[in-house]
Coordinates of C-alpha atoms in Angstrom, one line a residue:
Chain K
X1 CA -20.0 -17.9 15.3
X2 CA -19.8 -21.0 12.4
X3 CA -22.3 -24.0 12.0
X4 CA -19.8 -25.6 10.2
X5 CA -16.3 -26.8 11.0
X6 CA -14.2 -23.7 10.9
X7 CA -11.7 -24.9 7.8
X8 CA -7.8 -24.9 8.4
X9 CA -6.0 -22.0 9.5
X10 CA -6.1 -19.7 6.3
X11 CA -4.0 -16.8 5.1
X12 CA -6.0 -14.1 3.9
X13 CA -4.0 -11.4 1.2
X14 CA -5.8 -8.2 0.9
X15 CA -4.9 -5.1 -1.0
X16 CA -8.4 -2.9 -0.7
X17 CA -8.0 0.0 1.5
X18 CA -10.4 0.1 4.5
X19 CA -14.1 1.7 2.4
X20 CA -13.5 -0.3 -0.3
X21 CA -16.3 -3.1 0.2
X22 CA -14.1 -6.1 0.0
X23 CA -12.7 -5.1 3.0
X24 CA -15.1 -5.0 5.1
X25 CA -15.8 -8.7 3.5
X26 CA -12.7 -9.7 4.2
X27 CA -12.8 -8.4 7.9
X28 CA -15.7 -10.2 8.7
X29 CA -14.5 -13.3 6.8
X30 CA -11.6 -13.9 9.3
X31 CA -11.9 -16.6 11.3
X32 CA -9.8 -17.9 14.9
X33 CA -6.5 -19.3 13.7
X34 CA -6.1 -17.4 10.7
X35 CA -3.6 -14.7 9.5
X36 CA -3.8 -11.6 7.8
X37 CA -1.7 -9.6 5.7
X38 CA -2.3 -6.2 4.3
X39 CA -0.7 -6.1 1.2
X40 CA -0.5 -2.3 -1.2
X41 CA -2.9 0.2 -0.6
X42 CA -4.7 -2.0 2.6
X43 CA -1.5 -1.2 4.7
X44 CA -4.0 2.1 4.8
X45 CA -5.6 1.2 7.8
X46 CA -2.5 1.5 9.6
X47 CA -3.6 4.7 9.8
X48 CA -7.7 4.3 10.1
X49 CA -7.5 4.2 13.7
X50 CA -11.6 4.1 12.8
X51 CA -10.6 -0.1 11.7
X52 CA -10.7 -2.3 13.9
X53 CA -7.8 -5.4 12.6
X54 CA -7.3 -8.6 13.9
X55 CA -4.1 -9.6 16.6
X56 CA -2.7 -12.3 13.8
X57 CA -2.2 -9.2 10.9
X58 CA 0.6 -7.9 9.3
X59 CA 1.1 -5.1 6.9
X60 CA 4.1 -5.2 3.5
X61 CA 7.0 -3.2 4.9
X62 CA 8.2 -2.1 1.3
X63 CA 3.7 -1.0 1.5
X64 CA 4.2 0.1 4.6
X65 CA 7.4 2.4 3.7
X66 CA 6.2 3.9 0.7
X67 CA 3.4 5.3 1.9
X68 CA 5.5 6.6 4.4
X69 CA 3.3 5.1 7.4
X70 CA 5.8 3.6 9.2
X71 CA 5.7 5.5 12.2
X72 CA 1.9 4.2 12.5
X73 CA 2.6 0.0 12.2
X74 CA 0.3 -1.0 14.8
X75 CA 0.8 -4.5 13.4
X76 CA 4.1 -5.7 12.7
X77 CA 5.7 -5.1 9.1
X78 CA 6.3 -7.9 6.9
X79 CA 8.8 -8.5 3.9
X80 CA 8.0 -10.6 0.9
X81 CA 10.6 -13.6 1.7
X82 CA 8.0 -13.6 4.7
X83 CA 5.1 -13.3 3.2
X84 CA 6.4 -16.9 0.5
X85 CA 7.0 -18.1 3.8
X86 CA 4.0 -17.2 5.6
X87 CA 2.0 -18.9 2.0
X88 CA 3.8 -21.6 2.1
X89 CA 2.5 -22.1 6.3
X90 CA -0.9 -21.8 5.1
X91 CA -2.2 -24.6 2.1
X92 CA -5.5 -22.3 2.4
X93 CA -5.2 -18.8 1.4
X94 CA -7.7 -16.2 0.1
X95 CA -6.5 -13.5 -1.9
X96 CA -9.1 -10.9 -1.6
Chain L
X1 CA 12.3 -30.1 1.6
X2 CA 10.4 -30.9 -1.7
X3 CA 9.4 -27.5 -2.9
X4 CA 5.7 -26.7 -3.4
X5 CA 4.6 -25.3 -6.9
X6 CA 2.9 -22.9 -7.4
X7 CA 0.5 -21.2 -9.5
X8 CA 0.2 -16.7 -9.7
X9 CA -2.4 -15.4 -11.1
X10 CA -2.2 -11.9 -12.4
X11 CA -5.3 -10.1 -12.7
X12 CA -4.3 -5.7 -12.2
X13 CA -2.7 -3.7 -15.0
X14 CA 0.2 -2.3 -15.1
X15 CA -0.1 1.2 -13.6
X16 CA -3.7 0.3 -13.0
X17 CA -2.9 -1.3 -10.1
X18 CA 0.3 -2.4 -8.0
X19 CA -0.6 -5.9 -9.1
X20 CA 2.3 -6.5 -11.5
X21 CA 4.5 -5.2 -8.5
X22 CA 3.6 -7.2 -5.7
X23 CA 3.5 -10.2 -7.8
X24 CA 6.9 -10.2 -9.1
X25 CA 8.7 -9.1 -5.7
X26 CA 6.2 -12.5 -4.3
X27 CA 7.9 -14.3 -7.2
X28 CA 11.6 -13.6 -6.8
X29 CA 11.3 -14.2 -3.0
X30 CA 9.4 -17.5 -4.2
X31 CA 12.3 -18.9 -6.4
X32 CA 14.8 -17.7 -3.6
X33 CA 12.7 -19.5 -1.0
X34 CA 12.9 -22.7 -3.5
X35 CA 9.9 -23.2 -4.0
X36 CA 8.4 -24.0 -8.0
X37 CA 6.4 -21.7 -9.9
X38 CA 4.6 -23.9 -12.5
X39 CA 2.7 -21.0 -14.1
X40 CA 2.0 -17.3 -14.1
X41 CA -1.9 -17.1 -15.8
X42 CA -2.6 -13.9 -16.3
X43 CA -6.3 -12.5 -16.5
X44 CA -8.8 -9.7 -16.8
X45 CA -6.8 -6.5 -17.1
X46 CA -4.1 -8.6 -16.1
X47 CA -3.6 -9.3 -19.7
X48 CA -2.3 -5.3 -20.6
X49 CA 1.0 -6.5 -18.0
X50 CA 2.1 -8.9 -21.6
X51 CA 1.7 -6.5 -23.9
X52 CA 5.2 -5.7 -26.1
X53 CA 4.2 -2.0 -26.9
X54 CA 3.4 -0.7 -23.2
X55 CA 6.7 2.2 -23.7
X56 CA 6.5 3.8 -20.3
X57 CA 9.5 6.5 -19.7
X58 CA 13.2 5.2 -19.6
X59 CA 13.4 6.7 -16.1
X60 CA 10.8 4.1 -14.9
X61 CA 10.2 0.9 -14.8
X62 CA 9.0 -1.6 -17.6
X63 CA 6.2 -3.8 -15.6
X64 CA 6.1 -5.8 -18.8
X65 CA 9.7 -6.7 -19.7
X66 CA 10.8 -7.0 -15.9
X67 CA 8.5 -9.7 -16.0
X68 CA 9.4 -11.2 -19.7
X69 CA 12.7 -11.1 -18.4
X70 CA 11.8 -13.2 -15.2
X71 CA 10.4 -15.5 -16.9
X72 CA 12.5 -16.2 -19.4
X73 CA 15.8 -16.3 -17.1
X74 CA 14.2 -19.1 -15.2
X75 CA 12.4 -20.7 -18.0
X76 CA 8.8 -19.8 -16.1
X77 CA 5.6 -21.2 -18.4
X78 CA 3.7 -17.6 -19.1
X79 CA 0.2 -17.6 -20.0
X80 CA -2.3 -14.9 -21.2
X81 CA -6.1 -15.9 -21.2
X82 CA -7.1 -15.5 -24.7
X83 CA -10.5 -14.7 -24.2
X84 CA -9.1 -11.6 -21.8
X85 CA -6.5 -10.8 -24.2
X86 CA -8.8 -10.6 -27.0
X87 CA -10.8 -8.2 -26.3
X88 CA -8.3 -5.7 -24.7
X89 CA -6.1 -5.9 -27.7
X90 CA -3.3 -8.1 -26.5
X91 CA -2.7 -10.4 -29.8
X92 CA -0.3 -13.0 -30.9
X93 CA 1.1 -13.4 -34.9
X94 CA -1.8 -16.7 -35.1
X95 CA -4.7 -14.0 -33.8
X96 CA -3.6 -11.5 -35.6
X97 CA -3.9 -13.6 -38.5
X98 CA -7.3 -15.2 -38.4
X99 CA -8.9 -12.1 -37.1
X100 CA -7.7 -10.2 -40.0
X101 CA -6.0 -7.7 -37.4
X102 CA -3.9 -4.7 -38.5
X103 CA -0.7 -6.1 -36.1
X104 CA 0.6 -8.4 -32.7
X105 CA 1.6 -7.0 -29.4
X106 CA 1.8 -10.0 -27.3
X107 CA 5.3 -9.8 -25.3
X108 CA 7.9 -13.3 -25.3
X109 CA 7.7 -15.2 -23.6
X110 CA 3.6 -15.5 -23.5
X111 CA 1.2 -17.9 -24.8
X112 CA -2.0 -17.3 -25.3
X113 CA -4.0 -20.2 -23.4
X114 CA -7.8 -20.7 -22.6
X115 CA -9.1 -21.1 -18.6
X116 CA -7.8 -24.8 -19.3
X117 CA -4.7 -23.5 -17.7
X118 CA -5.6 -22.0 -15.2
X119 CA -8.1 -25.1 -13.9
X120 CA -5.1 -26.5 -14.2
X121 CA -3.2 -25.0 -11.9
X122 CA -5.8 -24.6 -9.4
X123 CA -6.2 -28.9 -9.4
X124 CA -1.7 -29.6 -9.9
X125 CA -0.3 -26.4 -8.0
X126 CA -0.1 -26.5 -4.7
X127 CA -1.2 -23.1 -4.1
X128 CA -2.6 -20.3 -6.2
X129 CA -1.7 -16.6 -5.0
X130 CA -3.8 -14.1 -7.1
X131 CA -3.1 -10.3 -7.6
X132 CA -5.6 -8.4 -8.4
X133 CA -6.5 -4.9 -9.2
X134 CA -7.9 -2.3 -7.3
X135 CA -11.1 -2.6 -8.3
Chain Z
X1 CA -11.1 -30.1 -3.7
X2 CA -14.1 -27.7 -3.9
X3 CA -13.4 -24.3 -5.3
X4 CA -16.2 -20.9 -4.4
X5 CA -15.6 -17.8 -6.8
X6 CA -17.5 -14.5 -5.2
X7 CA -18.9 -12.1 -7.3
X8 CA -19.0 -9.0 -5.6
X9 CA -19.3 -6.2 -7.9
X10 CA -21.9 -4.9 -9.6
X11 CA -23.6 -5.9 -12.8
X12 CA -22.8 -4.0 -16.2
X13 CA -20.0 -1.4 -15.2
X14 CA -16.7 -3.3 -15.6
X15 CA -16.2 -7.4 -16.7
X16 CA -14.7 -8.8 -13.7
X17 CA -18.5 -10.3 -12.7
X18 CA -18.2 -12.1 -16.2
X19 CA -14.7 -12.8 -15.4
X20 CA -15.8 -15.0 -12.9
X21 CA -19.2 -16.9 -14.5
X22 CA -16.0 -17.9 -17.0
X23 CA -13.6 -19.1 -14.1
X24 CA -17.1 -21.2 -12.3
X25 CA -17.9 -22.7 -16.3
X26 CA -14.7 -24.0 -17.1
X27 CA -14.1 -25.5 -13.7
X28 CA -17.3 -27.4 -13.9
X29 CA -16.3 -28.4 -17.7
X30 CA -12.9 -30.2 -16.5
X31 CA -15.6 -32.1 -14.2
X32 CA -13.5 -29.6 -11.2
X33 CA -16.7 -29.8 -8.7
X34 CA -17.5 -25.4 -8.3
X35 CA -19.8 -22.6 -7.1
X36 CA -20.9 -19.7 -7.2
X37 CA -21.2 -17.3 -4.8
X38 CA -22.7 -13.5 -5.6
X39 CA -22.3 -10.6 -2.1
X40 CA -22.3 -7.1 -1.4
X41 CA -23.5 -5.4 -5.0
X42 CA -22.7 -8.2 -6.7
X43 CA -26.4 -10.0 -5.8
X44 CA -27.6 -7.4 -8.2
X45 CA -26.3 -9.7 -10.8
X46 CA -29.4 -11.0 -10.1
X47 CA -32.1 -9.9 -10.0
X48 CA -34.5 -11.1 -12.8
X49 CA -35.4 -8.9 -15.9
X50 CA -32.0 -7.3 -16.8
X51 CA -32.3 -5.2 -20.3
X52 CA -29.3 -3.9 -20.9
X53 CA -29.9 -3.7 -24.5
X54 CA -28.7 0.1 -24.3
X55 CA -26.0 -0.1 -23.0
X56 CA -24.4 -3.0 -25.4
X57 CA -24.1 -5.6 -23.2
X58 CA -25.8 -9.3 -22.7
X59 CA -27.8 -10.7 -19.6
X60 CA -26.1 -13.0 -18.0
X61 CA -29.6 -14.3 -17.1
X62 CA -30.0 -17.3 -19.3
X63 CA -26.0 -18.3 -18.6
X64 CA -27.1 -18.6 -14.8
X65 CA -29.9 -20.8 -15.3
X66 CA -28.2 -22.7 -17.4
X67 CA -25.3 -23.1 -14.8
X68 CA -26.4 -26.1 -13.3
X69 CA -27.1 -27.8 -16.3
X70 CA -23.0 -27.2 -17.4
X71 CA -21.7 -28.8 -13.6
X72 CA -22.1 -25.7 -11.1
X73 CA -23.0 -27.3 -8.0
X74 CA -24.6 -24.0 -6.8
X75 CA -25.6 -20.1 -7.1
X76 CA -25.7 -18.8 -4.0
X77 CA -26.4 -15.5 -2.5
X78 CA -25.6 -13.3 0.1
X79 CA -28.8 -12.7 2.6
X80 CA -27.8 -9.5 4.2
X81 CA -26.9 -8.6 0.9
X82 CA -29.8 -8.9 -0.8
X83 CA -32.2 -7.1 1.7
X84 CA -29.5 -4.0 1.6
X85 CA -30.9 -4.2 -1.5
X86 CA -34.1 -5.1 -2.1
X87 CA -34.1 -8.3 -3.8
X88 CA -37.4 -10.4 -2.5
X89 CA -36.9 -14.1 -3.7
X90 CA -39.6 -13.1 -6.2
X91 CA -37.2 -10.8 -7.6
X92 CA -33.8 -13.4 -8.0
X93 CA -33.5 -15.1 -10.7
X94 CA -34.8 -18.6 -10.4
X95 CA -31.4 -21.7 -9.2
X96 CA -30.6 -18.9 -6.1
X97 CA -30.4 -20.2 -3.0
X98 CA -29.7 -17.9 -0.1
X99 CA -26.9 -17.8 2.4
X100 CA -27.2 -17.0 5.7
X101 CA -23.7 -16.6 6.9
X102 CA -20.7 -16.5 4.9
X103 CA -18.2 -18.0 6.4
X104 CA -20.3 -21.4 6.6
X105 CA -20.4 -21.0 2.5
X106 CA -16.9 -20.1 2.1
X107 CA -15.8 -23.3 5.1
X108 CA -17.3 -25.5 2.9
X109 CA -14.3 -24.6 -0.6
X110 CA -10.8 -26.2 0.0
X111 CA -10.4 -23.2 -2.8
X112 CA -12.5 -19.2 -2.4
X113 CA -11.0 -17.3 -5.2
X114 CA -12.1 -13.8 -7.1
X115 CA -12.0 -13.3 -10.7
X116 CA -10.7 -9.4 -10.2

């Protein structure tokens, strides 16, 4: 629980795989109302069931397909056009 | 709707990371969506994207050339950070002369400038998106 | 509009921490509010009496102590990370504020970024 006023809804763009220290830091920083997008190696989290992902989470389809993870896509996937749309919708964006 | 303006910062090098590929795919869709790119800023290892000497095999994607083409086609300002660039051997003709180096390799249309251009993007652009490497 | 730059990589293994410092100093030079947060292995940048001569590098201790003079608003260190790396208050360079809650620190800044 935070003691200061939460910031505007934040879009978190994460490209590190689970196991990378920044992966954990990112997940701990996510607050209610935030959106997480997994890109590049971060999509490996879909196959890593030791990782608890927030509900508001999407994975980049191109990165999921590259790694043949499609069947394990426990979040929805998005394309780059949708990522653009998400960045337009969020005034606060953190690239991890 | 007024377009939003974006500064894109790339800190991951081609082949050492996916940063240049992810950033280019994103940048292309930004323009399709009618948004504006104020500047592309290469920092840290990302400066290697501006090497005119990168020569991958002909059947592989040439990331520096892909980026150069995109920037030129769309008249988007692009800068490599001078401190990061000099350190890693990305040199334009001015710096070659200044430091009496044996060559220069800055890929057009990239220019060399300081972090002030990143600060300006931070202040003026509606959005600043970073494409980092894998470290 | 205030910017928080986060350093989570340890010193000397690569240049990312120095490049983060450059970002913060540049913001301050242009009168933009800026703060620096060290977390994870990054807190090891803040250990006193680093002596990197034999590995061909320079300590950032002087840069960090000069930061407030150049207009950097705050240098913060994640308390849990300091504890993890055995960094008690006596071992930290001066001018560092311990942060108990990273979400609070991040919420206080409109922009949050890493150098790499």
